[in-house]
Backbone as numpy.savetxt, mean C-alpha at the origin, in Angstrom:
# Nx Ny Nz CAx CAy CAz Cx Cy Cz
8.88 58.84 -33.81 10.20 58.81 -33.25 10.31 57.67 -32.24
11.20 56.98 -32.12 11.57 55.71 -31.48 12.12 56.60 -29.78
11.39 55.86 -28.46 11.35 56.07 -27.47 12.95 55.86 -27.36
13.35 54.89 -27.44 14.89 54.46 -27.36 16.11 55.24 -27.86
15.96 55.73 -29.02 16.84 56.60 -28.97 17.31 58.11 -28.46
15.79 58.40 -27.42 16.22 59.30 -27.01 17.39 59.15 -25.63
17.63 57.99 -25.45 18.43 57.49 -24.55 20.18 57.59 -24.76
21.07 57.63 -23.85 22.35 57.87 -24.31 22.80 56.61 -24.71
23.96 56.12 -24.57 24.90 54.77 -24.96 24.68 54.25 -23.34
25.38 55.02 -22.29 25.28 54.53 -21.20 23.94 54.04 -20.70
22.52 54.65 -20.85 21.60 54.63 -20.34 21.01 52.92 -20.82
21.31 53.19 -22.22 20.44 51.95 -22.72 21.39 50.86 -22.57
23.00 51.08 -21.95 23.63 49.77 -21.35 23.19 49.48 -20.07
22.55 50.50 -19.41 21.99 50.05 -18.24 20.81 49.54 -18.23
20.24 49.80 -18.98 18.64 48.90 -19.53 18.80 47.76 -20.17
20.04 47.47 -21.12 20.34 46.03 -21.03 20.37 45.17 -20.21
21.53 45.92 -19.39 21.51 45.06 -18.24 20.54 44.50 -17.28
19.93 45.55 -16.67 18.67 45.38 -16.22 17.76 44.32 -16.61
17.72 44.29 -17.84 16.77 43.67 -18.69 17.49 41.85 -18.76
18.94 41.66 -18.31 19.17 40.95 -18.55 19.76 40.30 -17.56
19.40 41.06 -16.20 19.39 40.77 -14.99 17.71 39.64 -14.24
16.81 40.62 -15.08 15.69 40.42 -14.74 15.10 38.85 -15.70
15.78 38.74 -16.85 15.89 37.99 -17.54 16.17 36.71 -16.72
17.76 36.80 -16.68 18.19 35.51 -15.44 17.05 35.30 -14.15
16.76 36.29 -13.53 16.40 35.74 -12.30 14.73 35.21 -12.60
14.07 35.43 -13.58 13.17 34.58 -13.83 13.24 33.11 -14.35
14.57 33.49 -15.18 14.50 31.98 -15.80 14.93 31.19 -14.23
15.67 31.76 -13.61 16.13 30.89 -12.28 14.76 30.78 -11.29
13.77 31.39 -11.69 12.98 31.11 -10.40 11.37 30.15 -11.04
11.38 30.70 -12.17 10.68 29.25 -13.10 10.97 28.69 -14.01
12.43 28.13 -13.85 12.77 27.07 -14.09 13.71 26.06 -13.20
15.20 26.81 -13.22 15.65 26.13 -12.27 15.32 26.03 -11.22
14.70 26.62 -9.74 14.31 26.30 -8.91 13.09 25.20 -8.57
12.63 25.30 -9.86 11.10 24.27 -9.82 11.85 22.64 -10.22
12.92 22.70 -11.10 14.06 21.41 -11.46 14.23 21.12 -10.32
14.84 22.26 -9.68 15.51 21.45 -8.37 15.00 20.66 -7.18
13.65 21.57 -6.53 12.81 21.20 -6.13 12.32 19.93 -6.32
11.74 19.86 -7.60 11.61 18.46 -8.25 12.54 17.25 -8.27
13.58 17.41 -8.18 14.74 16.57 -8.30 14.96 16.45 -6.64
14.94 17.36 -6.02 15.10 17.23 -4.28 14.03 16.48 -3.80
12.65 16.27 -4.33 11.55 15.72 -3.99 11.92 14.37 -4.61
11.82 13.99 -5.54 12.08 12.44 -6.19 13.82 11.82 -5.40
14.70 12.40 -5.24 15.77 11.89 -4.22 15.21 11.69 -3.06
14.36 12.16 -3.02 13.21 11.71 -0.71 12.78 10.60 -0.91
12.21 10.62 -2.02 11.09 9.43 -2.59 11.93 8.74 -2.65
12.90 8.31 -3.37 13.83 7.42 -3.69 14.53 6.84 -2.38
14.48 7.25 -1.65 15.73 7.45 0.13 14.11 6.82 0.94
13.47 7.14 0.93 12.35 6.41 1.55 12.39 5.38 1.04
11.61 5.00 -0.27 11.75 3.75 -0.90 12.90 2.94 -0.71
14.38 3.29 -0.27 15.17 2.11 -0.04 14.66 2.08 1.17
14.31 2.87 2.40 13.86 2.44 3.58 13.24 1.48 3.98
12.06 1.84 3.04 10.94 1.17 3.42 11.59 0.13 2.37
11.98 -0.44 1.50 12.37 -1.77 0.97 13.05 -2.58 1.83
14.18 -1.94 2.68 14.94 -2.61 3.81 14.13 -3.15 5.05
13.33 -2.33 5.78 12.90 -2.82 6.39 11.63 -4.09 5.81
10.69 -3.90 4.86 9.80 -5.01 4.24 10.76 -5.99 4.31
11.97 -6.07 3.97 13.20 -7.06 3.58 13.43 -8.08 5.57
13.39 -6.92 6.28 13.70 -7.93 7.44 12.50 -8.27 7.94
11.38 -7.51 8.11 9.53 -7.88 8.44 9.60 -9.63 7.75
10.08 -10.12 6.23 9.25 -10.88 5.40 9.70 -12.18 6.13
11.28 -12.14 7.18 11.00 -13.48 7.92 9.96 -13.78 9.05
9.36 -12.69 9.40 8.48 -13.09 10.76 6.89 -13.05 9.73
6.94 -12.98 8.73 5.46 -13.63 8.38 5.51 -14.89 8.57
3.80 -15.54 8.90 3.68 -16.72 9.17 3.84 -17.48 7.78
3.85 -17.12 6.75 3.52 -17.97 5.47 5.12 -18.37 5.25
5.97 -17.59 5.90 7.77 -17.85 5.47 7.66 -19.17 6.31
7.12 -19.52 7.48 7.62 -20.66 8.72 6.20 -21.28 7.82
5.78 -21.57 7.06 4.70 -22.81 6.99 5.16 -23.31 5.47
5.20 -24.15 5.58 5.50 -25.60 4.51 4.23 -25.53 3.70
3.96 -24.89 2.41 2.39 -25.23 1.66 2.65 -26.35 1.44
1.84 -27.29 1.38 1.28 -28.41 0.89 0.31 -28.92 0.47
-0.36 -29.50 -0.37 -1.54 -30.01 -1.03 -2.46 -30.69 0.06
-2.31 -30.34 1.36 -3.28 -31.20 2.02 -4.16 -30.69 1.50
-5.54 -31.66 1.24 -7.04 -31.69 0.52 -7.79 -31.94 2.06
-8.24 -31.25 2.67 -9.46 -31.10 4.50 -10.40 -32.26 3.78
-10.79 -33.63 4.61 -12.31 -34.23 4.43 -13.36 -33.79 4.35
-14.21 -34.08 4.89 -15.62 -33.17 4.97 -15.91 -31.68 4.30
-16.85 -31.43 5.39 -17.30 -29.91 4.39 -16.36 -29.02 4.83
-16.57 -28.10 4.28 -15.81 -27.18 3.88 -16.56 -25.74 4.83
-17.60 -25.70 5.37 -18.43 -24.68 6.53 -17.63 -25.70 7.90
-17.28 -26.71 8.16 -17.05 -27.25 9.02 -15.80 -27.19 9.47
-14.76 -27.13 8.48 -13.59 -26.86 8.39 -13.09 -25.26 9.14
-14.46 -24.74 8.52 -13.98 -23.49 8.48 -14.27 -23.03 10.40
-14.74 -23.84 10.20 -16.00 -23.71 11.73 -14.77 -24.57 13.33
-13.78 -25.10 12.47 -13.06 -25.76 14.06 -12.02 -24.43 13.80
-11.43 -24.37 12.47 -10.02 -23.16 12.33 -10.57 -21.86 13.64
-11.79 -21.51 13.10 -12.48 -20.41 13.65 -12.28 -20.82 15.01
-13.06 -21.90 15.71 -12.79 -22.23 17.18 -11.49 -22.21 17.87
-11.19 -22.92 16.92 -9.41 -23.14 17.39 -8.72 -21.85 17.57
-8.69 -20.87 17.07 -7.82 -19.56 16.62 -8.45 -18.23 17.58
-9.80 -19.53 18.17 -10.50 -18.72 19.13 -10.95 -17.09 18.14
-11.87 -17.04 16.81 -11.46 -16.06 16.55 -13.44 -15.68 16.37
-14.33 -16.66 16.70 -16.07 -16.69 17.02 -16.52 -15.15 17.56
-15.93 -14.68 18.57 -16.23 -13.18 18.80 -16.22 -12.47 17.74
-15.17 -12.30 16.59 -14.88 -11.68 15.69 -15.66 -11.90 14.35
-16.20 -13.03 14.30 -16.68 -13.69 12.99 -18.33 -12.92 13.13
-18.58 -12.34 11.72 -19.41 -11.59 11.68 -20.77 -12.67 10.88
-20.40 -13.46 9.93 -20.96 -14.30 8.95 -20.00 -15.47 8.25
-20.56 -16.56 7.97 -20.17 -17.59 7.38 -21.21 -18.21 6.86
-20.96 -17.99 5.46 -22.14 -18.57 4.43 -21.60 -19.04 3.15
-21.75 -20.35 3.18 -21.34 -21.30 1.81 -21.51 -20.58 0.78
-20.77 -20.36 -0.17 -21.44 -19.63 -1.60 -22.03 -21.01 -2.69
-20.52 -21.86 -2.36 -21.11 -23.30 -3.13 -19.99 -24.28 -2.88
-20.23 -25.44 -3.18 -19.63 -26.45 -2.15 -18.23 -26.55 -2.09
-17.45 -25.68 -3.16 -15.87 -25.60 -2.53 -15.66 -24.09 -1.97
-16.56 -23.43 -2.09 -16.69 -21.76 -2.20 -17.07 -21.49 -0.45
-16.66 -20.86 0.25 -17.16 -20.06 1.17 -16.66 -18.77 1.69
-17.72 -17.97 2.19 -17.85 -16.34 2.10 -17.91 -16.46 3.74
-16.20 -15.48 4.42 -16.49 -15.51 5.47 -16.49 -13.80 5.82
-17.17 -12.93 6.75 -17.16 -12.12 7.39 -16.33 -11.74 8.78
-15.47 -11.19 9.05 -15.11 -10.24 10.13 -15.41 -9.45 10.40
-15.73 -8.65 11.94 -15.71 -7.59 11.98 -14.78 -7.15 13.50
-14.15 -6.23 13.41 -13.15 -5.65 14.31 -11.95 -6.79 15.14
-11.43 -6.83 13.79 -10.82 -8.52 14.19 -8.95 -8.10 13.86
-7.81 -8.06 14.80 -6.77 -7.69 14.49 -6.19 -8.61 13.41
-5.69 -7.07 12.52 -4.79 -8.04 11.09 -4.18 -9.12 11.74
-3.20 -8.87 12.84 -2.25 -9.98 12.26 -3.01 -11.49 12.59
-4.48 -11.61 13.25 -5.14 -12.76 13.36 -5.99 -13.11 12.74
-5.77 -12.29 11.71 -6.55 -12.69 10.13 -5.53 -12.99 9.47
-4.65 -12.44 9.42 -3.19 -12.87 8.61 -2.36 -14.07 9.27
-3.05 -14.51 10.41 -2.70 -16.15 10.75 -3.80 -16.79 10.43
-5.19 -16.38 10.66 -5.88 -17.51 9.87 -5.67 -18.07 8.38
-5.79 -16.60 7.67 -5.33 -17.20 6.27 -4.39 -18.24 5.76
-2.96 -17.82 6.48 -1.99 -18.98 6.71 -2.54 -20.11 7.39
-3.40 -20.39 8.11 -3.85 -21.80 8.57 -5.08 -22.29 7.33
-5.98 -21.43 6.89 -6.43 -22.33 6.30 -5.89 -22.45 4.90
-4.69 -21.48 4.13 -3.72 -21.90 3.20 -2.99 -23.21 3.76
-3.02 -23.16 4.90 -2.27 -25.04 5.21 -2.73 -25.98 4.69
-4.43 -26.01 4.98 -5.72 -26.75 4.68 -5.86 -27.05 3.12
-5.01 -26.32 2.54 -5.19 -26.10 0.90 -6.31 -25.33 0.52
-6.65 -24.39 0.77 -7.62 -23.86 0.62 -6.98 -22.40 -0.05
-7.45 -21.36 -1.24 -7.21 -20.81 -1.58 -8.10 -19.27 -1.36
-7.33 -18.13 -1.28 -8.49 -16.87 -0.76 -8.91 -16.50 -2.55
-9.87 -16.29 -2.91 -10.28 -15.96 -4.18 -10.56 -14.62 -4.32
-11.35 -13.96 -2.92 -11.18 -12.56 -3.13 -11.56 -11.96 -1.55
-11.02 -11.06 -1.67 -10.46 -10.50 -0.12 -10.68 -9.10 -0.31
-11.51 -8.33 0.55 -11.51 -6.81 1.54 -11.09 -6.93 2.53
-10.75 -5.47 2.86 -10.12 -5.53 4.04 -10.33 -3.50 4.16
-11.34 -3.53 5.10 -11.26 -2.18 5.27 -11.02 -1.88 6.84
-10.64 -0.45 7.08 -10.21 0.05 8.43 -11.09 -0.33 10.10
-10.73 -0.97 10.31 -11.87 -0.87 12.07 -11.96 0.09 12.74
-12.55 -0.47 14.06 -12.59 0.75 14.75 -11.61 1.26 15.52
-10.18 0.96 15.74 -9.55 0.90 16.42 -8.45 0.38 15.59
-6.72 1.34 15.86 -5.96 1.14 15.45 -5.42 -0.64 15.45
-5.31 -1.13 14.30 -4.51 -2.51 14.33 -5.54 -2.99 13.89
-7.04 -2.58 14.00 -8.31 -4.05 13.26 -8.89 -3.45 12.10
-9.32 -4.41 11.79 -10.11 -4.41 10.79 -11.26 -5.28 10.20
-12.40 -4.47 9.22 -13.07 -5.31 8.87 -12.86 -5.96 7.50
-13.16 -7.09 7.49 -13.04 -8.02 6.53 -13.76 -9.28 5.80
-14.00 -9.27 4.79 -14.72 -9.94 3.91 -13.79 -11.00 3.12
-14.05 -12.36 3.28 -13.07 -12.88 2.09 -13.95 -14.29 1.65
-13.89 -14.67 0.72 -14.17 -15.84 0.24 -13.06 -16.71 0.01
-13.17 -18.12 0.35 -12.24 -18.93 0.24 -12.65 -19.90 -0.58
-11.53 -20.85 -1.87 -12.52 -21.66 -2.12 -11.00 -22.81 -2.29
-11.52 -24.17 -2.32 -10.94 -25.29 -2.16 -10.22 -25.54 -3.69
-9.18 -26.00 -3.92 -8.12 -26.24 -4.64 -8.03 -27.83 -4.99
């Protein structure tokens, strides 16, 4: 004998219902709510991302590479020597961890606890020099704003 029909007309309209109450509020709670969620999360993302695009947008005139003219200047001499007045000049010898020729247009320089933005003016000075970075680290220092850094430079 079928459980269900011992039920009246009214009873088993109320077990429809029920059933189709309970129905909705699942589909609304795994599905639509997880859509929405999702869709409320990617509109943040999106609202940040113009943020942060606007501001990168006004930062990109105060980089030093926007105010410097590249040019093909070719530096005389060596190329450890070159590297060796920029360094003096930029006053940056406290910071310089190693400087070792890799090969005669190639050199491998070391930082350590040296603030970005005076690594991010050296680079721009010796990109003046014509000199190109070939490969670059750059990991966290000890102290907010520095960092350590590894880069090889080699001549163009």
């Amino acid at each position: 004998m079928n459980p269900i029909s011992n039920y009246s007309v009214r009873e088993k309209f109320i077990i429809g219902l029920a059933l189709l109450a309970l129905l909705s509020v699942m589909v609304h709670a795994f599905v639509v709510e997880p859509y929405t969620q999702r869709v409320s999360a990617l509109m943040d993302n999106l609202e940040q991302g113009k943020t942060d695009l606007i501001w990168m947008e006004s930062v990109v005139g105060r980089l030093p590479a926007n105010s410097i003219s590249v040019s093909d200047t070719v530096f005389s001499g060596s190329l450890a020597n070159l590297m060796d007045s920029e360094i003096r000049e930029l006053k940056l010898k406290p910071f310089l961890s190693q400087m070792t020729p890799v090969s005669e247009d190639e050199i491998r320089i070391r930082y350590s606890s040296i603030s970005f933005n005076r690594l991010i003016e050296f680079i721009a000075r010796v990109n003046e020099q014509g000199l190109k970075v070939k490969d670059l680290r750059i990991s966290s220092g000890t102290k907010p704003g520095e960092v350590d850094c590894s880069l090889v430079l080699v001549s163009t």
